[in-house]
PDB file of C-alpha atoms in Angstrom:
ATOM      1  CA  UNK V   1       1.581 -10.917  33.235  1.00 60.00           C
ATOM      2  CA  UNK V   2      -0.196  -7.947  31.840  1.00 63.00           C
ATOM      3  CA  UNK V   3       1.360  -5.201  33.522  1.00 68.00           C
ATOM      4  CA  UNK V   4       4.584  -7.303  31.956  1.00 73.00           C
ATOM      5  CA  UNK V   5       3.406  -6.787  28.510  1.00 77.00           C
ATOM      6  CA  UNK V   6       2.490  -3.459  29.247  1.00 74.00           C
ATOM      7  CA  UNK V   7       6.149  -2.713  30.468  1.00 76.00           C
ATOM      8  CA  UNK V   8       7.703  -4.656  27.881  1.00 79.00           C
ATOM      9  CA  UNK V   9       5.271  -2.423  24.995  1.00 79.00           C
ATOM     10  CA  UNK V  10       6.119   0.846  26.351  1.00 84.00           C
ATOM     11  CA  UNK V  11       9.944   0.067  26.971  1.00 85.00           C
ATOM     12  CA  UNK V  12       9.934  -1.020  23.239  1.00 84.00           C
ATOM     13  CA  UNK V  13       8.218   2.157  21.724  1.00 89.00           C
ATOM     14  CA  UNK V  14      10.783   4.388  24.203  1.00 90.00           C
ATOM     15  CA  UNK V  15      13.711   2.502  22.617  1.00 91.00           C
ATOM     16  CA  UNK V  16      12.748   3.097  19.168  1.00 92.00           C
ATOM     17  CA  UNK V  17      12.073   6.493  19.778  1.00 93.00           C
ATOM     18  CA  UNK V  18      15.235   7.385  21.237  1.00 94.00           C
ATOM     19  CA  UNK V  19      16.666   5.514  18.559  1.00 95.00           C
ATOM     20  CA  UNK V  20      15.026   7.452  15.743  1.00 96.00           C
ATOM     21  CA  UNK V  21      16.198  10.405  17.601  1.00 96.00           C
ATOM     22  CA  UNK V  22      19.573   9.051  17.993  1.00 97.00           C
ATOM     23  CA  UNK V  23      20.435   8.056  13.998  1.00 97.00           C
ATOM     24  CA  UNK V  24      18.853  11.911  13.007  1.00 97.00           C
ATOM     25  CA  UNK V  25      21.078  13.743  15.222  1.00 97.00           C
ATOM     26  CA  UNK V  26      23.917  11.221  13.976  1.00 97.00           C
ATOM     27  CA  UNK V  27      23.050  12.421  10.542  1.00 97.00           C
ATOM     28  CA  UNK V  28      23.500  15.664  11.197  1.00 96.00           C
ATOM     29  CA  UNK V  29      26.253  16.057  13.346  1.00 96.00           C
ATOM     30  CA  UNK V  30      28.159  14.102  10.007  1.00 97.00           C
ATOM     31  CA  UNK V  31      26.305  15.975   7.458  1.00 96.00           C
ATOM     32  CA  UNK V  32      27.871  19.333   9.158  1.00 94.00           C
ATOM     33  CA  UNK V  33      31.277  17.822   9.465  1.00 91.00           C
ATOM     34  CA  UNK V  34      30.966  17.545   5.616  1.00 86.00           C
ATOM     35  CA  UNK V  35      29.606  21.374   5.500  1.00 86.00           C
ATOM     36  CA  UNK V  36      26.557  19.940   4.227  1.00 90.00           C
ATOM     37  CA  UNK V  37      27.794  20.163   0.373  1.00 94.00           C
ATOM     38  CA  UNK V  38      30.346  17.105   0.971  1.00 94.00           C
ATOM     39  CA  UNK V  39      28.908  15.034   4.402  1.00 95.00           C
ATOM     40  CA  UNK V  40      24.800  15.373   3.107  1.00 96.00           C
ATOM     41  CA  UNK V  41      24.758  11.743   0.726  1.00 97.00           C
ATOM     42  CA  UNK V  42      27.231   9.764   2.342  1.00 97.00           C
ATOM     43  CA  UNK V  43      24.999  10.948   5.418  1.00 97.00           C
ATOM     44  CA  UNK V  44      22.093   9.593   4.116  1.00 97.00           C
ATOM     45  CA  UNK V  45      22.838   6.678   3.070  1.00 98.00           C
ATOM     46  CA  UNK V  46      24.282   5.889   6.557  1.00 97.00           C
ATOM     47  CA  UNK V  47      20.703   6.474   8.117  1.00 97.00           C
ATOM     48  CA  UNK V  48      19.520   3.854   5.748  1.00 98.00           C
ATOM     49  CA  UNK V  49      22.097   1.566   5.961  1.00 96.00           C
ATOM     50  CA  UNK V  50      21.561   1.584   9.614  1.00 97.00           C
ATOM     51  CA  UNK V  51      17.481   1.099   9.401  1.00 96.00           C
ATOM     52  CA  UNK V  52      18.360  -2.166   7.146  1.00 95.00           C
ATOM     53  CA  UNK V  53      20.151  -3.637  10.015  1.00 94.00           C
ATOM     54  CA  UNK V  54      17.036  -3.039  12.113  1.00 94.00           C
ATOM     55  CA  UNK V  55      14.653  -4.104   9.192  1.00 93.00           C
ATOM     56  CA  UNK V  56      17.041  -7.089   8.848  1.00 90.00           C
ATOM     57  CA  UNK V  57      16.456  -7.633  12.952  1.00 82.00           C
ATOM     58  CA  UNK V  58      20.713  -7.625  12.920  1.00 78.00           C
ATOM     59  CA  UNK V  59      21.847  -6.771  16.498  1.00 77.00           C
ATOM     60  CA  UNK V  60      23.839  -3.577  15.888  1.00 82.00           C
ATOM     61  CA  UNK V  61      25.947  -3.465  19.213  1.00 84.00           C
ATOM     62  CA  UNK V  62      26.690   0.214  18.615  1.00 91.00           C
ATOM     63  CA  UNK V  63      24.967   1.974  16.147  1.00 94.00           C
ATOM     64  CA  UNK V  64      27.731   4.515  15.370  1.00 95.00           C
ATOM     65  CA  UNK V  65      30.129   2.139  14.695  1.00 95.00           C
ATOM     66  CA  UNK V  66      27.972   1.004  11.773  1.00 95.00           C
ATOM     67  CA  UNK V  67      27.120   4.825  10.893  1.00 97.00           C
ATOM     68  CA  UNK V  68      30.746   6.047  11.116  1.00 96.00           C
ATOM     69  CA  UNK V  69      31.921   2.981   8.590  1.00 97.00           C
ATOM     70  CA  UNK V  70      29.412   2.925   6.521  1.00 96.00           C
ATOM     71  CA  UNK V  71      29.815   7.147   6.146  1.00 97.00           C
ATOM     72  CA  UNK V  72      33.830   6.511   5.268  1.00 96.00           C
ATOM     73  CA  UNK V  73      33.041   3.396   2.811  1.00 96.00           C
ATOM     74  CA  UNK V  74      30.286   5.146   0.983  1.00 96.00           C
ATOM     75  CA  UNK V  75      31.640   8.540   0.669  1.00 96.00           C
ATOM     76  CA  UNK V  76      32.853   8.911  -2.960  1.00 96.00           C
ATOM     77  CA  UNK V  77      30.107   6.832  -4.530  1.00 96.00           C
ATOM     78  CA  UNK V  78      27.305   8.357  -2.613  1.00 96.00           C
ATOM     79  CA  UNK V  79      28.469  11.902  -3.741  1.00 97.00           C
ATOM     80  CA  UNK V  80      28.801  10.904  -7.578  1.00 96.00           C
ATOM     81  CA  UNK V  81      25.622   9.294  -7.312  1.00 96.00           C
ATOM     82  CA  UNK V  82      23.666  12.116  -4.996  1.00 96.00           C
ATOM     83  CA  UNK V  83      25.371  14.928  -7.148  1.00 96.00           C
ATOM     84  CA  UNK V  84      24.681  13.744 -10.389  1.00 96.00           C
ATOM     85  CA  UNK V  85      20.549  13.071  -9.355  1.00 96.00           C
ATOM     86  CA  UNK V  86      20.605  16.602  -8.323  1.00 96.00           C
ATOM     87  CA  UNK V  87      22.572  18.194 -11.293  1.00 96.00           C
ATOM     88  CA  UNK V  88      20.093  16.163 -13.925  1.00 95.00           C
ATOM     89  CA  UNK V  89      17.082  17.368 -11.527  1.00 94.00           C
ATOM     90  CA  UNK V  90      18.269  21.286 -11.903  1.00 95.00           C
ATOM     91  CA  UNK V  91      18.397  20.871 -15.557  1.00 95.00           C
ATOM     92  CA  UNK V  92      15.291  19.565 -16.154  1.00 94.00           C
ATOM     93  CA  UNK V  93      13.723  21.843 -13.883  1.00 94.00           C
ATOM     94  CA  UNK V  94      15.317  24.732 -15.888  1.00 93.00           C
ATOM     95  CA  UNK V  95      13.867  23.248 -19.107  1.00 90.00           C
ATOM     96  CA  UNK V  96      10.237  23.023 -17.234  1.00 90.00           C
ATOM     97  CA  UNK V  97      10.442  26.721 -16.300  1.00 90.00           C
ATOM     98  CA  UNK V  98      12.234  27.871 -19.882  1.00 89.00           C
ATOM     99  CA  UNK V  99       9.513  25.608 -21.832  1.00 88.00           C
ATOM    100  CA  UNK V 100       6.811  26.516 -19.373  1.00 84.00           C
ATOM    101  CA  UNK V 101       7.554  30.630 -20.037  1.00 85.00           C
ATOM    102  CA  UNK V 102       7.152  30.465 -23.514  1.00 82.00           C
ATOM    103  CA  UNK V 103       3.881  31.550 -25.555  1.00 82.00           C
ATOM    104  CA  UNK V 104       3.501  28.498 -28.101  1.00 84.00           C
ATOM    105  CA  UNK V 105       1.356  25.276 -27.913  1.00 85.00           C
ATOM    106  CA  UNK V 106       4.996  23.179 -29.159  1.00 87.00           C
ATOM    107  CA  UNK V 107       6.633  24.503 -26.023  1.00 84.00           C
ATOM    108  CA  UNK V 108       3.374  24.403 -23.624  1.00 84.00           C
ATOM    109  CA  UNK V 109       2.987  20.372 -24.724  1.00 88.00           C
ATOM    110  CA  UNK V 110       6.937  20.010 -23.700  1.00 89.00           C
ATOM    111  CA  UNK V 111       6.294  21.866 -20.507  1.00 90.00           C
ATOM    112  CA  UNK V 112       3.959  18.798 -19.536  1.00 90.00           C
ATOM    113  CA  UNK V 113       6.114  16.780 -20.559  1.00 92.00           C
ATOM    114  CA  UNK V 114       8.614  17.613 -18.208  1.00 92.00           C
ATOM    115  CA  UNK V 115       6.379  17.735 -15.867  1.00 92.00           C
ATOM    116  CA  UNK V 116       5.830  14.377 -15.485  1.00 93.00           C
ATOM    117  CA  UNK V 117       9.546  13.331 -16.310  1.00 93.00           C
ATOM    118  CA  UNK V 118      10.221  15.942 -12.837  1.00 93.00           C
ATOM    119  CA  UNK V 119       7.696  13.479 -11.037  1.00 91.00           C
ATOM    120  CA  UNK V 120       8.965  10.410 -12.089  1.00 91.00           C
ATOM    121  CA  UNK V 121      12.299  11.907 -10.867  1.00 93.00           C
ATOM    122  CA  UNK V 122      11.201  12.882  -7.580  1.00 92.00           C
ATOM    123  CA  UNK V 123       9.842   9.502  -7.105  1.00 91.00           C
ATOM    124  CA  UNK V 124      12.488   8.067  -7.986  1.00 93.00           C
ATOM    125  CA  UNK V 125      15.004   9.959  -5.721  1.00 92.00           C
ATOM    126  CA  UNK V 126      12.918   9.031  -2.585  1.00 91.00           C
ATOM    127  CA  UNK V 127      13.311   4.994  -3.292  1.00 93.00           C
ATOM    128  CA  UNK V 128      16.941   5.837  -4.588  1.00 96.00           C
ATOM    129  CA  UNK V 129      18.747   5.399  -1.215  1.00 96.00           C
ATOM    130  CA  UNK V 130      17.501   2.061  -0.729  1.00 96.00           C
ATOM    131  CA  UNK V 131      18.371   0.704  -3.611  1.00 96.00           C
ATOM    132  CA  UNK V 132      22.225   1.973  -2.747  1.00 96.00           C
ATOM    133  CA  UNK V 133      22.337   0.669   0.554  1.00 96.00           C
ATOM    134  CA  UNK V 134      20.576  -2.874  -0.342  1.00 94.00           C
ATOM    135  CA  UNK V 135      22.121  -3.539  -3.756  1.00 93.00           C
ATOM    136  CA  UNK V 136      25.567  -3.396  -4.585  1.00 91.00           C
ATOM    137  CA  UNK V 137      25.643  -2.537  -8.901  1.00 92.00           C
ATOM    138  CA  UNK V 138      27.623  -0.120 -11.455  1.00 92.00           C
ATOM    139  CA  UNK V 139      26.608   3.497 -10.740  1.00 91.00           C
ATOM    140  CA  UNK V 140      24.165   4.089 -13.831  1.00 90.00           C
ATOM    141  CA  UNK V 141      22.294   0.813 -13.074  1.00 93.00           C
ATOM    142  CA  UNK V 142      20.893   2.252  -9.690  1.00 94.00           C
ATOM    143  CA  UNK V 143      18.718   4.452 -10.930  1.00 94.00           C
ATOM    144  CA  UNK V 144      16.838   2.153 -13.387  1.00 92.00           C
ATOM    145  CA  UNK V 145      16.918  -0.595 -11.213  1.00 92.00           C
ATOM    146  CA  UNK V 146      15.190   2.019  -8.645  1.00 93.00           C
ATOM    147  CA  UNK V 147      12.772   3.182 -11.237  1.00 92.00           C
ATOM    148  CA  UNK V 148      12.251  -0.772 -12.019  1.00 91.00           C
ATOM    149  CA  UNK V 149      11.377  -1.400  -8.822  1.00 91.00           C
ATOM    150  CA  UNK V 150       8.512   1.302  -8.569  1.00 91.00           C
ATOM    151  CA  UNK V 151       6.811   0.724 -11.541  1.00 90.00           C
ATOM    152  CA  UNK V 152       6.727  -3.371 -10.169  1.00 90.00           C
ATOM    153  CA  UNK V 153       5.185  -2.528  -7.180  1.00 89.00           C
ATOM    154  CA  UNK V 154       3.597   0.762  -7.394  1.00 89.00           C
ATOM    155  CA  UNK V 155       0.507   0.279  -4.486  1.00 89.00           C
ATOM    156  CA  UNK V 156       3.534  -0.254  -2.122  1.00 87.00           C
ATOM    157  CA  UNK V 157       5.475   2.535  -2.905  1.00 90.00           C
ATOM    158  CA  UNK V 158       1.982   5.025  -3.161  1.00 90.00           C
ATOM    159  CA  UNK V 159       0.969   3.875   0.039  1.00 91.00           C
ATOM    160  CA  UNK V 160       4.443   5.057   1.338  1.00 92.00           C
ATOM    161  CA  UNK V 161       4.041   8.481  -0.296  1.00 91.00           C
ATOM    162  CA  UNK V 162       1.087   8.999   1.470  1.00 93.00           C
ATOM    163  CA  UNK V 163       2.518   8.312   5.017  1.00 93.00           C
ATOM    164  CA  UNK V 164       5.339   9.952   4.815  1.00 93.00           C
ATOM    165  CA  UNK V 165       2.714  13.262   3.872  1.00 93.00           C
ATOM    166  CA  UNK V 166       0.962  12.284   6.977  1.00 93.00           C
ATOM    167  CA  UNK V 167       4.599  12.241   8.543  1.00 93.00           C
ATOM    168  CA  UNK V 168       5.635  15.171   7.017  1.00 91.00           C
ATOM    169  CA  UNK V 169       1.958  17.214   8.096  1.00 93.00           C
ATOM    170  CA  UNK V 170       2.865  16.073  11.444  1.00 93.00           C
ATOM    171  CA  UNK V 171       5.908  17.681  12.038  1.00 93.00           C
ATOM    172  CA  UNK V 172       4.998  20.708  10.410  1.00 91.00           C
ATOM    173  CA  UNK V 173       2.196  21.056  13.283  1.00 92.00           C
ATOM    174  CA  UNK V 174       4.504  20.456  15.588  1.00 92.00           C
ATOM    175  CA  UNK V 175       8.303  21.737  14.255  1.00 90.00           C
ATOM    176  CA  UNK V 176       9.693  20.388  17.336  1.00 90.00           C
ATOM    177  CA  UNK V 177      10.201  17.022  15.930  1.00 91.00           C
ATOM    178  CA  UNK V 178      12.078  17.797  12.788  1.00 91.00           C
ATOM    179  CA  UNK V 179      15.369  18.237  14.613  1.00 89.00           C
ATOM    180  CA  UNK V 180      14.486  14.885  16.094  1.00 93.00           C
ATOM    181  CA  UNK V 181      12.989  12.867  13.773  1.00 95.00           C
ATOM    182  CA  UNK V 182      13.105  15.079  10.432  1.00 94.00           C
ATOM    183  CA  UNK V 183      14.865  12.420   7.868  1.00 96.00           C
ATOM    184  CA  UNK V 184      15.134   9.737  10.279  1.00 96.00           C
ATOM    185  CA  UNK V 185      11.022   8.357  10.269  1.00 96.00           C
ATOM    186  CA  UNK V 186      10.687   9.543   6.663  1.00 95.00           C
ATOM    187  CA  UNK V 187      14.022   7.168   6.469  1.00 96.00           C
ATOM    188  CA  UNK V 188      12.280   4.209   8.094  1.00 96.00           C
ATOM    189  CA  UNK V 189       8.700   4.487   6.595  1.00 95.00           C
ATOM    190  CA  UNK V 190      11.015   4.682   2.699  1.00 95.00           C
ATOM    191  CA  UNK V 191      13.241   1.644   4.039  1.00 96.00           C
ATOM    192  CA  UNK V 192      10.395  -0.502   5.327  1.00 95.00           C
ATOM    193  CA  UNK V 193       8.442  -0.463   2.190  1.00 93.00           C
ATOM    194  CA  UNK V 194      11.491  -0.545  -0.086  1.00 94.00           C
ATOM    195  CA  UNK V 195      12.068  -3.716   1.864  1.00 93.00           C
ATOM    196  CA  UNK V 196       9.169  -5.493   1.349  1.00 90.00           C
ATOM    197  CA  UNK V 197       9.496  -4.808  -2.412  1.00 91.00           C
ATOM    198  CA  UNK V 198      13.408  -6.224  -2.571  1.00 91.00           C
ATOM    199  CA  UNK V 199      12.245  -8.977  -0.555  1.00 87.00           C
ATOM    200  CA  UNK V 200       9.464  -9.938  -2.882  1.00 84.00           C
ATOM    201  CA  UNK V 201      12.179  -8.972  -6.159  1.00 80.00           C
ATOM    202  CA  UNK V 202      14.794 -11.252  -4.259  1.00 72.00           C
ATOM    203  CA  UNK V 203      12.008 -14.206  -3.995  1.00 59.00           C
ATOM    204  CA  UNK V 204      10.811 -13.990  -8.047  1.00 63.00           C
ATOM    205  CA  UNK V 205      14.548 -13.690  -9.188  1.00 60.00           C
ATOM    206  CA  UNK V 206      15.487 -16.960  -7.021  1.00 53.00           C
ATOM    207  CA  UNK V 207      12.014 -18.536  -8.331  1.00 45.00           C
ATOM    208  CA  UNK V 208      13.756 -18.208 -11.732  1.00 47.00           C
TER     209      UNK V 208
END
């Protein structure tokens, strides 16, 4: 019975890990055949929408299938909404460094400011992907219902910032794994925690 377990434990871990494995070198394989600039977001959020079905425990009887769909059904949107994070996160990185350059207190004091608007956007863009692939709203409304969503349940979504810099420590000692499981555990760590929080959302707005 034990050495059934046993089998049964280690047969388990091997399938997620090949798994893992599996969904990063999906990603990019499609993020290439998008030359990166085109196939990156709609590859992303195909790596999460995949993890859902797992967090969800929804049999997936073939994993690409679900990938390939959900990178042709998500295509446009995920590029308007990726592109237009990234274009708001150059510009206020360019006022940080403009603001940050400059030799007066006024400017100094707005330097900080943007500081902490840049973190609150960095947070924010590593929670946005689960909001995309979990809710379905207006374009606009994703990013403050991801933002929402943090500032409700901030030890969850601190604890996940600090594994995913274990994570990310890891495979920097050992670079072997990124090509493996580069974006696809940082993926699962964001998705499992984002899930707990929409789960506990989901509960308090049925309550009411």
């Amino acid at each position: 019975m034990e050495d059934k377990r046993l089998y049964t434990f280690i047969s388990n871990i091997g399938n997620w890990i090949v798994s893992l494995a599996y969904i990063n070198l999906l990603w990019v394989a499609y993020s290439t055949m998008g030359l990166f600039i085109l196939g990156m977001f709609p590859a992303t959020v195909s790596l999460f929408s995949v993890i859902r079905q797992w967090l969800k425990h929804k049999h997936i009887t073939s994993v690409w299938n679900v990938y390939h769909s959900t990178f042709k059904k998500e295509f446009v949107k995920s590029n308007i909404i990726g592109y237009f994070y990234l274009t708001v996160g150059v510009i206020t990185y360019v006022d940080f460094k403009f603001f940050h350059t400059q030799d007066n207190i006024m400017f100094l004091t707005l330097s900080y400011t943007v500081l902490i608007i840049l973190f609150i956007y960095g947070i924010t863009g590593l929670f946005l992907f689960p909001v995309l692939v979990h809710y379905d709203l207006k374009i606009m409304s994703y990013f403050k219902y991801t933002f929402l969503i943090i500032v409700s349940h901030p030890v969850i979504f601190l604890i996940t910032v600090l594994v995913l810099m274990s994570a990310c420590l890891l495979m920097l000692f050992i670079p072997g794994l990124i090509l493996f499981f580069g974006l696809s555990v940082p993926a699962y760590i964001i998705m499992w925690s984002s899930y707990k929080a929409f789960k506990k959302v989901d509960v308090q707005s049925s309550v009411k």
